[in-house]
Amino acid sequence: IKTKKFVSVMNNLKIDKAVFNELEKGSKVYSPGMKYKHYAPKSEVILVKGKQEEFINFVNSRLGDGVYALCFDEDIKLIDKNAFSYGKSHNFEEQAKKIFSCLRKFDDLNAKIVYARAPMQNGVGLAVYNRLIRAAGFKVIDLDKNNKK
């Protein structure tokens, strides 16, 4: 019964658009973490949305010196090189625990560009997504949208 109440509350939850988008000038900030780019390594981070096959093809065509992929455990064996996992695709708690150390690893590697596979945007996955989109400075490539053109 408690679970049903929680789900009901979650379904009615309104999420501020600043969770997913850069703030517009003059917008009210409800918490300091909503305002600035943060959680970021020195390299350029680009968040990539899309299905596994689309992501794999995208990053394999771009990886090289200084260019890395941040992905899920299930993706690692399919990526040619320079890939690091931040957890299983459906294990949001694991992703949340590993995301910061993975982002910092790219500083040690002197990475220039990191293509990060976007997690699902529900539950704890929403918090992980929020951290990644901020690390990327809101730079997102949506492979699903690009394929529909």
Protein backbone atom coordinates (compact mmCIF):
# COMPACT_ATOMS: atom_id res chain seq x y z
CA ILE A 1 0.00 0.00 0.00
CA LYS A 2 2.82 2.41 0.80
CA THR A 3 4.35 1.70 -2.60
CA LYS A 4 1.10 2.63 -4.36
CA LYS A 5 1.01 5.96 -2.54
CA PHE A 6 4.61 6.65 -3.55
CA VAL A 7 3.90 5.83 -7.19
CA SER A 8 0.83 8.04 -7.09
CA VAL A 9 2.87 10.93 -5.73
CA MET A 10 5.57 10.32 -8.33
CA ASN A 11 3.04 10.36 -11.17
CA ASN A 12 1.80 13.77 -10.05
CA LEU A 13 5.27 15.17 -9.47
CA LYS A 14 6.07 18.28 -11.46
CA ILE A 15 9.67 18.62 -12.52
CA ASP A 16 11.04 22.10 -13.09
CA LYS A 17 12.21 22.55 -16.69
CA ALA A 18 15.59 23.71 -15.34
CA VAL A 19 16.31 20.06 -14.48
CA PHE A 20 16.64 19.37 -18.21
CA ASN A 21 17.39 22.76 -19.75
CA GLU A 22 19.62 25.73 -19.25
CA LEU A 23 17.98 28.50 -17.27
CA GLU A 24 16.61 31.46 -19.17
CA LYS A 25 17.96 34.86 -18.14
CA GLY A 26 16.07 36.23 -15.18
CA SER A 27 14.58 32.87 -14.20
CA LYS A 28 14.16 32.13 -10.52
CA VAL A 29 16.61 29.56 -9.17
CA TYR A 30 15.13 27.13 -6.66
CA SER A 31 18.48 25.61 -5.69
CA PRO A 32 22.11 26.50 -6.41
CA GLY A 33 22.63 23.26 -8.35
CA MET A 34 20.14 24.36 -11.00
CA LYS A 35 22.11 27.38 -12.13
CA TYR A 36 25.59 26.39 -13.29
CA LYS A 37 27.50 23.85 -15.27
CA HIS A 38 29.08 21.52 -12.75
CA TYR A 39 30.12 17.91 -12.06
CA ALA A 40 32.23 18.29 -15.20
CA PRO A 41 35.69 17.10 -16.12
CA LYS A 42 37.97 19.50 -18.01
CA SER A 43 37.07 17.78 -21.29
CA GLU A 44 34.04 18.62 -23.39
CA VAL A 45 31.18 16.31 -22.40
CA ILE A 46 28.35 15.65 -24.83
CA LEU A 47 25.31 13.74 -23.68
CA VAL A 48 24.05 11.30 -26.33
CA LYS A 49 20.49 9.99 -26.32
CA GLY A 50 19.56 6.95 -28.36
CA LYS A 51 19.18 3.22 -28.54
CA GLN A 52 22.21 1.02 -27.90
CA GLU A 53 22.95 0.27 -31.57
CA GLU A 54 22.69 3.95 -32.52
CA PHE A 55 24.99 4.98 -29.67
CA ILE A 56 27.56 2.27 -30.48
CA ASN A 57 27.69 3.25 -34.17
CA PHE A 58 27.90 6.93 -33.28
CA VAL A 59 30.78 6.64 -30.82
CA ASN A 60 32.72 4.00 -32.77
CA SER A 61 32.85 6.41 -35.70
CA ARG A 62 34.31 9.16 -33.48
CA LEU A 63 36.64 7.51 -30.95
CA GLY A 64 40.34 8.19 -31.18
CA ASP A 65 43.10 10.07 -29.40
CA GLY A 66 41.52 12.00 -26.57
CA VAL A 67 37.96 10.97 -27.45
CA TYR A 68 36.14 8.62 -25.07
CA ALA A 69 32.78 6.99 -24.47
CA LEU A 70 31.02 6.88 -21.11
CA CYS A 71 28.47 4.12 -21.35
CA PHE A 72 26.76 1.17 -19.69
CA ASP A 73 28.24 -2.24 -18.87
CA GLU A 74 26.23 -3.76 -21.73
CA ASP A 75 27.89 -1.40 -24.23
CA ILE A 76 31.55 -1.93 -23.33
CA LYS A 77 32.14 -5.09 -25.39
CA LEU A 78 30.66 -3.40 -28.48
CA ILE A 79 32.77 -0.26 -28.38
CA ASP A 80 36.10 -0.41 -30.19
CA LYS A 81 38.23 1.43 -27.60
CA ASN A 82 38.38 4.24 -25.04
CA ALA A 83 35.17 3.27 -23.24
CA PHE A 84 34.32 3.37 -19.55
CA SER A 85 31.14 2.19 -17.88
CA TYR A 86 29.20 3.94 -15.17
CA GLY A 87 27.02 0.89 -14.44
CA LYS A 88 24.31 -1.32 -15.85
CA SER A 89 21.64 0.41 -17.95
CA HIS A 90 18.81 -0.36 -15.50
CA ASN A 91 20.76 -0.01 -12.24
CA PHE A 92 20.32 3.66 -11.42
CA GLU A 93 21.78 3.36 -7.93
CA GLU A 94 25.01 1.92 -9.36
CA GLN A 95 25.12 4.71 -11.95
CA ALA A 96 24.68 7.33 -9.23
CA LYS A 97 27.53 5.82 -7.20
CA LYS A 98 29.96 5.65 -10.14
CA ILE A 99 29.21 8.76 -12.19
CA PHE A 100 31.49 11.22 -10.39
CA SER A 101 34.53 8.94 -10.29
CA CYS A 102 34.06 8.18 -13.99
CA LEU A 103 33.88 11.87 -14.89
CA ARG A 104 37.04 12.55 -12.85
CA LYS A 105 38.85 9.67 -14.60
CA PHE A 106 38.67 11.64 -17.84
CA ASP A 107 40.78 14.39 -16.28
CA ASP A 108 43.50 11.83 -15.49
CA LEU A 109 43.37 10.68 -19.13
CA ASN A 110 43.53 14.26 -20.49
CA ALA A 111 40.40 13.51 -22.49
CA LYS A 112 39.35 16.12 -25.03
CA ILE A 113 35.80 14.89 -25.71
CA VAL A 114 33.56 12.48 -23.82
CA TYR A 115 30.38 11.12 -25.41
CA ALA A 116 28.17 10.04 -22.51
CA ARG A 117 25.26 7.69 -23.07
CA ALA A 118 22.14 9.15 -21.47
CA PRO A 119 20.45 7.13 -18.74
CA MET A 120 16.68 6.70 -18.47
CA GLN A 121 14.96 9.72 -17.01
CA ASN A 122 12.96 8.12 -14.22
CA GLY A 123 13.58 7.43 -10.55
CA VAL A 124 17.23 7.80 -9.56
CA GLY A 125 18.03 7.75 -13.29
CA LEU A 126 16.60 11.27 -13.45
CA ALA A 127 19.19 12.45 -10.92
CA VAL A 128 22.00 10.79 -12.91
CA TYR A 129 20.68 12.37 -16.09
CA ASN A 130 20.61 15.76 -14.37
CA ARG A 131 24.25 15.43 -13.33
CA LEU A 132 25.33 14.37 -16.83
CA ILE A 133 23.42 17.13 -18.61
CA ARG A 134 25.05 19.69 -16.31
CA ALA A 135 28.49 18.16 -16.89
CA ALA A 136 27.75 18.53 -20.60
CA GLY A 137 26.71 22.15 -20.22
CA PHE A 138 23.36 21.09 -21.76
CA LYS A 139 25.00 19.84 -24.99
CA VAL A 140 22.86 16.91 -26.13
CA ILE A 141 22.79 14.89 -29.32
CA ASP A 142 19.49 13.04 -29.75
CA LEU A 143 20.15 10.20 -32.19
CA ASP A 144 16.46 9.27 -32.30
CA LYS A 145 15.53 12.77 -33.55
CA ASN A 146 18.42 12.79 -36.01
CA ASN A 147 17.27 9.47 -37.52
CA LYS A 148 13.69 10.70 -38.03
CA LYS A 149 14.75 13.50 -40.39
